[in-house]
Short mmCIF file of C-alpha atoms in Angstrom, two decimals:
data_model
loop_
_atom_site.label_atom_id
_atom_site.label_comp_id
_atom_site.label_asym_id
_atom_site.label_seq_id
_atom_site.Cartn_x
_atom_site.Cartn_y
_atom_site.Cartn_z
CA MET A 1 71.33 -100.10 108.49
CA GLU A 2 71.89 -103.20 106.08
CA MET A 3 70.59 -103.07 102.99
CA THR A 4 71.43 -105.48 99.92
CA LEU A 5 70.29 -106.80 97.30
CA ARG A 6 70.08 -110.83 95.97
CA PHE A 7 69.36 -112.05 92.33
CA LEU A 8 68.20 -115.39 92.18
CA GLY A 9 66.66 -115.22 88.74
CA ALA A 10 66.21 -113.66 85.13
CA THR A 11 70.05 -113.77 85.48
CA GLN A 12 71.94 -114.58 82.09
CA GLU A 13 68.58 -115.52 80.70
CA VAL A 14 65.17 -114.73 80.20
CA THR A 15 63.24 -116.35 82.55
CA GLY A 16 62.23 -117.18 86.35
CA SER A 17 63.11 -113.05 87.10
CA CYS A 18 63.37 -113.08 90.99
CA HIS A 19 64.85 -110.63 93.42
CA LEU A 20 65.66 -110.73 96.87
CA LEU A 21 66.05 -107.43 99.06
CA THR A 22 67.14 -106.87 102.61
CA ILE A 23 66.83 -103.64 104.82
CA ASP A 24 67.26 -103.63 108.59
CA GLY A 25 65.92 -107.98 109.06
CA LYS A 26 63.22 -107.34 106.60
CA GLN A 27 62.98 -108.65 103.56
CA VAL A 28 60.83 -107.93 100.23
CA LEU A 29 61.25 -110.15 96.81
CA LEU A 30 61.01 -108.29 93.55
CA ASP A 31 58.70 -110.80 91.63
CA CYS A 32 58.54 -114.65 91.99
CA GLY A 33 58.44 -116.11 87.86
CA LEU A 34 58.54 -119.67 86.91
CA ILE A 35 61.56 -120.49 84.79
CA GLN A 36 61.00 -121.72 81.04
CA GLY A 37 62.22 -123.34 78.42
CA GLY A 38 62.52 -127.15 77.74
CA ARG A 39 62.07 -129.73 79.91
CA ALA A 40 65.03 -129.65 81.43
CA VAL A 41 65.04 -126.42 82.21
CA GLU A 42 61.68 -126.45 83.93
CA LEU A 43 62.42 -129.45 86.56
CA ARG A 44 64.98 -126.57 88.04
CA ASN A 45 61.66 -124.71 89.26
CA HIS A 46 61.00 -127.91 91.52
CA GLU A 47 64.70 -127.34 93.46
CA PRO A 48 64.48 -125.32 96.72
CA PHE A 49 64.39 -121.36 97.18
CA ALA A 50 67.70 -119.83 97.22
CA PHE A 51 66.02 -118.48 100.95
CA GLN A 52 63.98 -119.40 103.99
CA VAL A 53 60.33 -118.43 102.59
CA SER A 54 59.52 -117.66 106.13
CA THR A 55 61.61 -114.98 106.76
CA ILE A 56 60.38 -113.09 103.41
CA ASP A 57 57.88 -110.55 105.08
CA ALA A 58 56.09 -108.97 101.32
CA VAL A 59 56.10 -109.31 97.84
CA VAL A 60 56.47 -107.01 94.98
CA LEU A 61 55.45 -108.20 91.33
CA SER A 62 56.31 -106.12 88.47
CA HIS A 63 53.82 -107.91 85.90
CA ALA A 64 51.45 -110.59 85.46
CA HIS A 65 53.58 -112.56 83.04
CA ILE A 66 54.75 -116.21 84.55
CA ASP A 67 57.86 -116.11 84.44
CA HIS A 68 57.81 -113.06 86.49
CA SER A 69 54.58 -114.48 88.80
CA GLY A 70 54.67 -117.81 88.43
CA ARG A 71 56.06 -119.48 91.49
CA LEU A 72 54.01 -117.49 93.51
CA PRO A 73 51.37 -120.12 94.36
CA LEU A 74 54.57 -121.76 95.47
CA LEU A 75 55.48 -119.25 98.16
CA ALA A 76 52.43 -119.66 99.14
CA LYS A 77 52.57 -122.74 99.63
CA LEU A 78 55.28 -123.47 101.56
CA GLY A 79 54.11 -120.63 104.22
CA PHE A 80 54.43 -117.20 102.79
CA ASP A 81 51.91 -115.69 104.39
CA GLY A 82 52.54 -112.10 103.74
CA PRO A 83 51.26 -109.24 101.09
CA ILE A 84 52.15 -109.22 97.69
CA TYR A 85 52.03 -105.21 95.99
CA THR A 86 50.75 -105.22 92.05
CA ASN A 87 48.81 -103.29 90.33
CA LYS A 88 45.73 -103.80 90.17
CA ALA A 89 44.78 -105.01 86.89
CA THR A 90 47.73 -107.25 87.40
CA ALA A 91 46.26 -108.72 90.43
CA GLU A 92 43.26 -109.80 87.88
CA LEU A 93 45.06 -111.43 85.37
CA CYS A 94 47.18 -112.90 87.81
CA THR A 95 43.97 -115.06 88.92
CA VAL A 96 43.28 -116.04 85.42
CA MET A 97 46.93 -116.82 84.69
CA LEU A 98 48.00 -118.85 87.86
CA LYS A 99 45.00 -120.89 87.43
CA ASP A 100 46.11 -121.38 84.25
CA ALA A 101 49.37 -122.47 85.83
CA ALA A 102 48.13 -124.58 88.19
CA MET A 103 46.38 -126.26 85.24
CA LEU A 104 49.25 -127.05 82.89
CA GLN A 105 51.29 -128.21 86.16
CA GLN A 106 48.72 -130.93 87.07
CA ARG A 107 48.52 -132.35 83.95
CA ASP A 108 52.23 -132.05 82.57
CA ASN A 109 53.27 -133.81 86.12
CA GLU A 110 50.67 -136.83 85.32
CA ARG A 111 52.65 -137.34 81.93
CA LEU A 112 55.99 -136.93 83.34
CA ASN A 113 55.13 -139.33 86.26
CA LYS A 114 54.05 -141.89 83.61
CA LYS A 115 57.50 -141.93 82.32
CA ARG A 116 59.32 -141.51 85.20
CA LYS A 117 57.22 -144.73 86.55
CA LYS A 118 58.55 -146.63 83.16
CA GLN A 119 62.05 -145.58 84.13
CA GLN A 120 61.05 -146.66 87.56
CA LEU A 121 61.99 -143.40 88.88
CA GLU A 122 59.61 -141.76 92.27
CA PRO A 123 57.58 -139.67 91.23
CA ILE A 124 57.22 -136.37 91.97
CA SER A 125 54.32 -133.39 93.40
CA ALA A 126 53.66 -130.36 90.96
CA LEU A 127 54.57 -127.37 92.24
CA PHE A 128 50.77 -126.12 93.23
CA ASP A 129 47.91 -126.90 92.79
CA GLN A 130 44.70 -124.40 92.67
CA GLN A 131 44.14 -123.70 96.43
CA ASP A 132 47.97 -122.92 96.34
CA VAL A 133 46.57 -120.38 93.68
CA ASP A 134 43.91 -119.18 95.92
CA LYS A 135 46.06 -118.44 98.48
CA ALA A 136 48.44 -116.51 96.74
CA ILE A 137 45.76 -114.74 94.83
CA SER A 138 44.06 -113.46 98.59
CA GLN A 139 47.59 -111.94 99.54
CA PHE A 140 47.33 -109.73 96.92
CA VAL A 141 47.52 -106.08 97.40
CA PRO A 142 46.49 -104.08 94.80
CA LEU A 143 48.42 -100.74 94.14
CA ASP A 144 47.74 -98.08 91.43
CA TYR A 145 50.09 -96.41 89.77
CA GLN A 146 52.28 -93.13 90.87
CA VAL A 147 51.76 -93.52 94.50
CA GLU A 148 53.62 -94.09 97.30
CA ASN A 149 53.06 -96.99 99.29
CA PRO A 150 55.22 -98.24 102.16
CA ILE A 151 55.33 -102.02 102.66
CA VAL A 152 58.04 -102.59 105.57
CA PRO A 153 59.69 -100.92 107.43
CA HIS A 154 62.53 -98.35 106.23
CA VAL A 155 60.94 -99.48 102.39
CA SER A 156 58.18 -97.99 100.52
CA VAL A 157 56.92 -98.43 96.81
CA ARG A 158 55.96 -96.45 94.02
CA LEU A 159 54.49 -97.95 90.42
CA PHE A 160 54.68 -96.35 87.38
CA ASP A 161 53.23 -97.69 83.58
CA ALA A 162 56.28 -99.91 82.12
CA GLY A 163 53.63 -100.43 78.96
CA HIS A 164 54.57 -104.17 78.16
CA ILE A 165 51.26 -105.40 79.04
CA LEU A 166 48.10 -104.01 81.15
CA GLY A 167 49.06 -103.33 84.73
CA SER A 168 52.90 -104.57 83.87
CA ALA A 169 54.95 -101.43 86.44
CA ILE A 170 58.58 -100.30 86.28
CA VAL A 171 59.28 -100.64 90.47
CA SER A 172 60.77 -97.72 91.95
CA LEU A 173 62.04 -98.79 96.03
CA GLN A 174 62.73 -95.66 98.76
CA LEU A 175 64.76 -97.50 100.77
CA GLY A 176 66.37 -96.49 104.43
CA GLU A 177 65.97 -92.94 106.03
CA GLY A 178 67.74 -89.59 105.60
CA SER A 179 71.39 -89.58 104.52
CA GLN A 180 71.37 -93.31 103.61
CA GLN A 181 68.55 -93.01 101.87
CA LYS A 182 68.55 -94.75 98.32
CA ALA A 183 66.20 -95.05 95.20
CA ILE A 184 66.62 -98.16 93.60
CA VAL A 185 64.01 -98.70 90.15
CA PHE A 186 63.98 -102.05 88.64
CA SER A 187 62.44 -102.23 85.01
CA GLY A 188 60.43 -104.82 84.95
CA ASP A 189 59.42 -105.45 81.35
CA LEU A 190 59.86 -102.44 79.17
CA GLY A 191 57.32 -101.88 76.97
CA ARG A 192 57.75 -99.72 73.66
CA ALA A 193 56.53 -96.52 72.89
CA GLY A 194 53.75 -96.03 69.81
CA MET A 195 52.48 -99.17 70.52
CA PRO A 196 48.42 -99.97 70.47
CA ILE A 197 46.56 -100.51 73.02
CA LEU A 198 49.14 -99.41 75.93
CA ARG A 199 50.32 -96.06 77.42
CA ASP A 200 53.91 -95.35 76.64
CA PRO A 201 56.85 -96.91 79.31
CA THR A 202 57.17 -94.03 81.47
CA LEU A 203 60.15 -92.18 81.94
CA ILE A 204 61.77 -91.66 85.45
CA ASP A 205 64.41 -89.16 86.09
CA ASN A 206 66.37 -90.12 89.50
CA ALA A 207 67.84 -93.43 90.98
CA ASP A 208 70.50 -94.16 93.05
CA LEU A 209 70.53 -98.14 91.23
CA VAL A 210 68.66 -99.16 87.76
CA LEU A 211 68.06 -102.32 87.77
CA MET A 212 67.30 -103.48 84.14
CA GLU A 213 66.32 -105.70 81.46
CA SER A 214 67.58 -106.63 78.15
CA THR A 215 65.63 -109.32 76.45
CA TYR A 216 65.93 -107.49 73.52
CA GLY A 217 69.46 -105.72 74.21
CA ASN A 218 71.75 -106.44 70.87
CA ARG A 219 68.79 -105.95 68.47
CA LEU A 220 66.74 -103.32 66.98
CA HIS A 221 63.15 -104.16 66.02
CA ARG A 222 61.58 -103.46 63.20
CA SER A 223 59.71 -100.06 62.47
CA TRP A 224 56.12 -100.49 63.12
CA ASP A 225 55.18 -99.12 59.87
CA GLU A 226 57.07 -101.89 58.14
CA THR A 227 55.76 -104.36 60.54
CA ILE A 228 52.07 -102.97 59.66
CA ALA A 229 53.28 -103.63 55.63
CA GLU A 230 54.72 -106.90 56.37
CA LEU A 231 51.77 -108.26 57.66
CA LYS A 232 49.69 -106.65 54.97
CA GLN A 233 51.93 -109.04 52.47
CA ILE A 234 51.52 -112.05 54.92
CA PHE A 235 47.65 -111.82 54.48
CA ALA A 236 47.25 -111.20 51.01
CA LYS A 237 49.95 -113.66 49.76
CA ALA A 238 47.64 -116.55 51.99
CA ILE A 239 44.41 -115.30 50.39
CA THR A 240 45.84 -114.98 46.29
CA GLU A 241 48.37 -117.76 47.01
CA SER A 242 48.62 -120.05 49.66
CA ARG A 243 45.20 -120.82 50.24
CA GLY A 244 45.76 -122.16 53.96
CA ASN A 245 45.19 -121.11 57.58
CA ILE A 246 46.90 -119.10 59.29
CA LEU A 247 48.52 -120.04 63.18
CA LEU A 248 49.38 -117.64 65.26
CA PRO A 249 50.76 -118.88 68.37
CA ALA A 250 50.61 -115.88 71.38
CA PHE A 251 51.08 -115.17 74.59
CA SER A 252 47.68 -114.86 76.12
CA VAL A 253 48.07 -111.56 77.70
CA GLY A 254 49.42 -108.78 75.87
CA ARG A 255 49.78 -110.46 72.41
CA ALA A 256 46.37 -111.82 71.91
CA GLN A 257 44.83 -108.92 72.69
CA GLU A 258 47.29 -106.21 70.45
CA LEU A 259 45.95 -108.93 67.18
CA LEU A 260 42.65 -108.63 68.22
CA TYR A 261 43.34 -104.88 67.99
CA LEU A 262 45.33 -104.81 65.21
CA PHE A 263 43.12 -106.94 63.05
CA HIS A 264 39.68 -104.43 63.60
CA LEU A 265 42.15 -101.17 62.57
CA TYR A 266 43.56 -102.92 59.50
CA ALA A 267 40.41 -105.68 58.19
CA LYS A 268 39.71 -103.40 54.99
CA GLU A 269 43.21 -102.66 54.06
CA TRP A 270 44.23 -106.39 54.98
CA ASP A 271 41.18 -107.52 53.52
CA LEU A 272 39.80 -109.69 56.19
CA SER A 273 36.78 -110.39 55.49
CA ARG A 274 37.54 -113.05 53.76
CA TRP A 275 39.06 -115.00 56.85
CA LYS A 276 37.21 -116.16 59.78
CA ILE A 277 39.39 -115.28 63.19
CA CYS A 278 39.07 -117.24 66.15
CA LEU A 279 40.51 -116.49 69.43
CA ASP A 280 41.06 -119.58 70.66
CA SER A 281 42.39 -119.73 74.24
CA PRO A 282 40.13 -119.90 77.29
CA MET A 283 42.66 -117.61 79.28
CA ALA A 284 43.53 -114.95 76.24
CA ILE A 285 39.42 -114.79 76.38
CA GLU A 286 39.25 -114.18 80.18
CA ALA A 287 42.41 -112.28 80.01
CA THR A 288 40.41 -110.01 76.82
CA ARG A 289 37.56 -109.64 79.24
CA VAL A 290 40.26 -107.82 82.31
CA TYR A 291 41.43 -105.40 79.55
CA ILE A 292 38.15 -104.25 78.22
CA ASN A 293 37.40 -103.91 82.55
CA ASN A 294 40.53 -101.74 82.85
CA TYR A 295 39.59 -99.54 80.29
CA PRO A 296 41.41 -96.30 81.61
CA LEU A 297 44.89 -97.63 81.56
CA MET A 298 44.53 -97.66 78.25
CA ASP A 299 46.79 -94.94 75.33
CA GLU A 300 44.51 -92.41 74.35
CA ASP A 301 44.44 -93.15 70.74
CA PHE A 302 42.42 -96.02 71.75
CA LYS A 303 40.11 -94.59 73.87
CA ARG A 304 39.31 -91.89 71.50
CA PHE A 305 38.94 -95.13 68.84
CA THR A 306 36.25 -96.19 71.33
CA ARG A 307 34.52 -92.74 71.61
CA MET A 308 34.23 -92.51 67.76
CA HIS A 309 32.58 -95.81 67.30
CA PRO A 310 30.47 -96.24 70.65
CA GLY A 311 29.05 -99.79 71.04
CA GLU A 312 32.29 -101.04 68.76
CA HIS A 313 34.61 -102.36 71.05
CA PRO A 314 37.96 -103.14 68.90
CA LEU A 315 38.38 -105.73 70.89
CA LEU A 316 35.66 -108.34 69.95
CA SER A 317 33.96 -106.50 66.54
CA ASN A 318 35.13 -109.38 64.34
CA VAL A 319 36.56 -112.36 66.55
CA GLU A 320 34.98 -115.40 67.26
CA PHE A 321 35.96 -116.98 70.97
CA THR A 322 36.82 -120.29 70.87
CA GLN A 323 35.68 -121.38 74.69
CA SER A 324 35.42 -125.32 74.61
CA THR A 325 37.48 -128.19 73.74
CA ASP A 326 34.73 -129.42 71.69
CA GLU A 327 34.98 -126.32 68.90
CA SER A 328 38.71 -125.84 69.24
CA MET A 329 39.28 -129.52 67.96
CA LEU A 330 35.99 -128.60 65.14
CA LEU A 331 38.51 -126.02 63.37
CA ASN A 332 40.68 -128.55 62.57
CA GLU A 333 37.87 -129.50 60.27
CA VAL A 334 38.60 -126.19 58.29
CA HIS A 335 41.62 -126.54 55.95
CA GLN A 336 41.25 -122.74 54.52
CA GLY A 337 40.06 -119.10 55.53
CA LEU A 338 41.28 -119.16 59.51
CA ILE A 339 42.92 -116.86 61.15
CA ILE A 340 43.79 -119.01 64.63
CA ILE A 341 45.38 -117.41 67.45
CA ALA A 342 46.33 -119.80 70.15
CA GLY A 343 48.50 -120.10 73.19
CA SER A 344 50.91 -120.88 74.12
CA GLY A 345 53.34 -118.36 73.09
CA MET A 346 56.38 -120.37 73.10
CA CYS A 347 54.36 -123.60 71.52
CA ASN A 348 55.14 -125.63 73.99
CA GLY A 349 51.75 -126.14 75.86
CA GLY A 350 47.64 -124.97 74.71
CA ARG A 351 45.99 -124.91 71.92
CA ILE A 352 48.11 -124.61 69.15
CA ARG A 353 50.18 -127.78 69.45
CA CYS A 354 47.19 -129.50 68.55
CA HIS A 355 46.35 -126.72 65.33
CA PHE A 356 50.18 -127.42 64.99
CA GLU A 357 49.76 -131.34 64.32
CA HIS A 358 46.71 -130.67 61.12
CA ASN A 359 48.37 -127.54 59.58
CA LEU A 360 52.24 -127.35 60.71
CA TRP A 361 52.95 -129.77 57.79
CA ARG A 362 50.86 -128.17 55.52
CA PRO A 363 52.84 -125.83 52.68
CA GLU A 364 49.76 -123.96 52.24
CA CYS A 365 49.35 -123.05 55.63
CA ASP A 366 51.15 -120.21 57.48
CA VAL A 367 52.89 -119.61 60.76
CA ILE A 368 53.43 -116.00 62.49
CA ILE A 369 55.52 -115.83 64.66
CA CYS A 370 55.09 -112.50 66.29
CA GLY A 371 57.05 -113.68 70.31
CA TYR A 372 59.85 -114.15 71.99
CA GLN A 373 60.95 -117.58 72.08
CA ALA A 374 63.20 -119.07 74.89
CA GLU A 375 65.95 -121.08 74.38
CA GLY A 376 64.19 -124.67 74.19
CA THR A 377 61.15 -124.41 73.72
CA PRO A 378 59.48 -125.37 69.68
CA GLY A 379 58.55 -122.37 69.47
CA ARG A 380 62.81 -121.12 68.88
CA ALA A 381 62.87 -124.38 67.30
CA LEU A 382 60.93 -123.06 64.78
CA VAL A 383 62.53 -119.49 64.38
CA ASP A 384 66.11 -121.71 64.44
CA GLY A 385 64.89 -123.73 61.74
CA GLN A 386 64.13 -127.38 62.47
CA PRO A 387 62.58 -129.16 59.76
CA GLU A 388 60.15 -131.49 62.75
CA LEU A 389 58.85 -130.75 65.64
CA THR A 390 57.44 -133.70 68.09
CA ILE A 391 54.05 -133.28 68.68
CA ARG A 392 52.17 -135.72 71.25
CA GLY A 393 55.35 -138.52 70.46
CA LYS A 394 54.81 -138.08 66.99
CA SER A 395 57.31 -136.29 64.73
CA VAL A 396 55.54 -133.87 62.45
CA LYS A 397 57.14 -131.93 59.86
CA VAL A 398 57.43 -128.08 58.93
CA ALA A 399 56.30 -126.85 55.87
CA ALA A 400 53.94 -124.42 56.56
CA LYS A 401 55.48 -120.65 55.36
CA LEU A 402 57.23 -119.25 58.98
CA HIS A 403 56.96 -115.89 59.17
CA THR A 404 59.16 -114.47 62.61
CA ILE A 405 57.35 -110.68 62.86
CA GLY A 406 60.26 -108.95 65.42
CA GLY A 407 58.10 -105.63 65.02
CA LEU A 408 55.57 -107.01 67.28
CA SER A 409 56.94 -107.46 70.44
CA ALA A 410 56.00 -106.00 73.83
CA HIS A 411 59.59 -105.37 75.21
CA ALA A 412 61.94 -102.34 74.02
CA ASP A 413 64.70 -103.10 71.86
CA GLN A 414 68.64 -102.34 72.37
CA ALA A 415 67.73 -98.03 70.86
CA GLU A 416 64.41 -98.42 73.36
CA LEU A 417 66.43 -99.69 76.14
CA LEU A 418 68.98 -97.10 75.81
CA ARG A 419 66.88 -94.31 75.59
CA TRP A 420 64.96 -95.06 78.71
CA TYR A 421 68.10 -95.71 80.36
CA ARG A 422 69.48 -92.05 79.56
CA HIS A 423 66.44 -90.27 80.92
CA PHE A 424 68.08 -91.03 83.88
CA ASN A 425 69.58 -87.81 85.50
CA HIS A 426 73.76 -88.49 86.34
CA GLN A 427 73.82 -91.62 84.69
CA PRO A 428 73.54 -94.12 88.25
CA PRO A 429 74.87 -97.29 88.43
CA LEU A 430 72.73 -100.38 86.36
CA ILE A 431 72.80 -103.96 86.65
CA LEU A 432 71.79 -105.90 83.78
CA VAL A 433 69.36 -109.11 83.93
CA HIS A 434 66.30 -110.97 82.19
CA GLY A 435 68.65 -111.55 79.50
CA GLU A 436 70.69 -114.20 77.78
CA THR A 437 74.24 -113.49 77.85
CA THR A 438 74.16 -112.55 73.87
CA ALA A 439 71.76 -109.70 74.07
CA GLN A 440 73.35 -108.12 77.29
CA GLN A 441 76.99 -108.48 75.86
CA GLY A 442 75.67 -107.00 73.15
CA LEU A 443 73.94 -103.65 75.12
CA VAL A 444 77.09 -103.56 76.92
CA ASP A 445 78.87 -102.88 74.05
CA ALA A 446 76.77 -100.57 72.95
CA ILE A 447 76.35 -98.34 76.28
CA GLN A 448 80.13 -98.22 76.01
CA GLN A 449 80.69 -96.92 72.38
CA ASP A 450 79.05 -93.28 73.71
CA LYS A 451 80.99 -92.50 76.81
CA SER A 452 78.89 -89.19 78.20
CA SER A 453 75.75 -91.66 78.55
CA ALA A 454 77.50 -94.54 80.16
CA PRO A 455 76.75 -95.14 83.91
CA GLN A 456 78.88 -94.70 86.53
CA ALA A 457 79.26 -98.23 87.48
CA LEU A 458 77.64 -101.30 85.13
CA ALA A 459 77.27 -104.82 85.34
CA ILE A 460 75.62 -108.37 84.24
CA ALA A 461 74.12 -109.77 87.40
CA ALA A 462 75.04 -113.48 87.74
CA HIS A 463 72.58 -115.91 89.85
CA GLY A 464 73.60 -115.71 93.21
CA ASP A 465 75.47 -112.27 92.93
CA LYS A 466 75.09 -110.12 96.25
CA LEU A 467 75.50 -106.30 96.00
CA ASP A 468 75.38 -104.04 99.23
CA LEU A 469 73.69 -100.89 99.08
CA ASN A 470 75.59 -98.77 101.19
CA GLY A 471 77.84 -98.91 98.90
CA LEU A 472 76.63 -96.82 95.89
CA PRO A 473 77.64 -95.15 94.08
CA GLN A 474 80.34 -98.28 93.40
CA LEU A 475 79.16 -101.16 93.01
CA VAL A 476 80.34 -103.41 96.22
CA TRP A 477 79.37 -107.37 95.71
CA CYS A 478 79.68 -108.70 99.02
#
């Protein structure tokens, strides 16, 4: 029986997750994400898929982040009409996130075509629109965690909580029959043990092959206690010394809700009563409501807190939702005492750009970077120390104090990745995806240092690589 796996995205880079499973003539995609980064990088999304869309029988989606889900509307636009299997909460979040992605596609495409017209170049079409999003959403098949579901002949899927964002899943696939049966585990994006709101990533016992993300494969995050102490110090200095505003570019799903929860838990300790806290992101506001409606997926600490404080929801209690554009613009008339949580998380769009225009050049303001910043994004430029950003065609000096809080990351670090992998029995073959090359090589070096727990085989996937799954436990490339 033919069983192959092709690696078509998030290979030696972090975004654009996409892998193609073929078994006995049936084809299943694992994720179908947008490539994110600078303008030149994102134009790769307009290139044709490396497969015939008409041959895809089903999609399994690990979670709602756009670098994993963002090209599903394009897939539907090009004729895919099969099922998209994912956790129920992921399906709800995708309704929010893909709608926003369609709006951004249309807006960015209009701006791009204005430039192309000046350069006497042919206009290009937006990747997809709201109609394509609606079609894709109609194809979602919501699944519960830990329930095995057949998806095509000879393939069944079971999802486990990945602890990364609400609804995020580790994907376990059972392939084939009898002696040819194989168990393939795809980590998706792995969260971290002990983080607020969500449960810890599920540990899996058995697999014949593991595909594991490696976003932070070469680094260790600060401990949770150190992270909380660092945030407390930032707020204390902002109150006593800076006396400006604090800007937090945040991913609308996951990071924004985590920040709201922290601001509730530590309101007194961080003296937050002196501040007006605004969630300035329509998408984050909608996503927060999805979080609230999926209470059963939260960790025990979150549930215990809500039981002990009836009527006081920890994601709603001390924050103002800034829904309209006019409300957002009014915030720029306030010069001190504001904490603004706004998208986008990598500073390459959304309302945070407008707030940067009014605050980034002010030395009395603070910017807290609290998530991964892909190469080529304005957020990465800030982290790398770039002295200016171009916003709406203008150069804005970076004078605000910049703080990079790695301990808030929703991705497992090197030690946590190793711990998750080493729980598998018999150290199955391991292929690294979803990481920049330096991070992946750092993880490989760490894996190889401990010979007793080294995988039976180890590789870093390259774009287009094709693996013969019948060859396991050896990695036999086609």
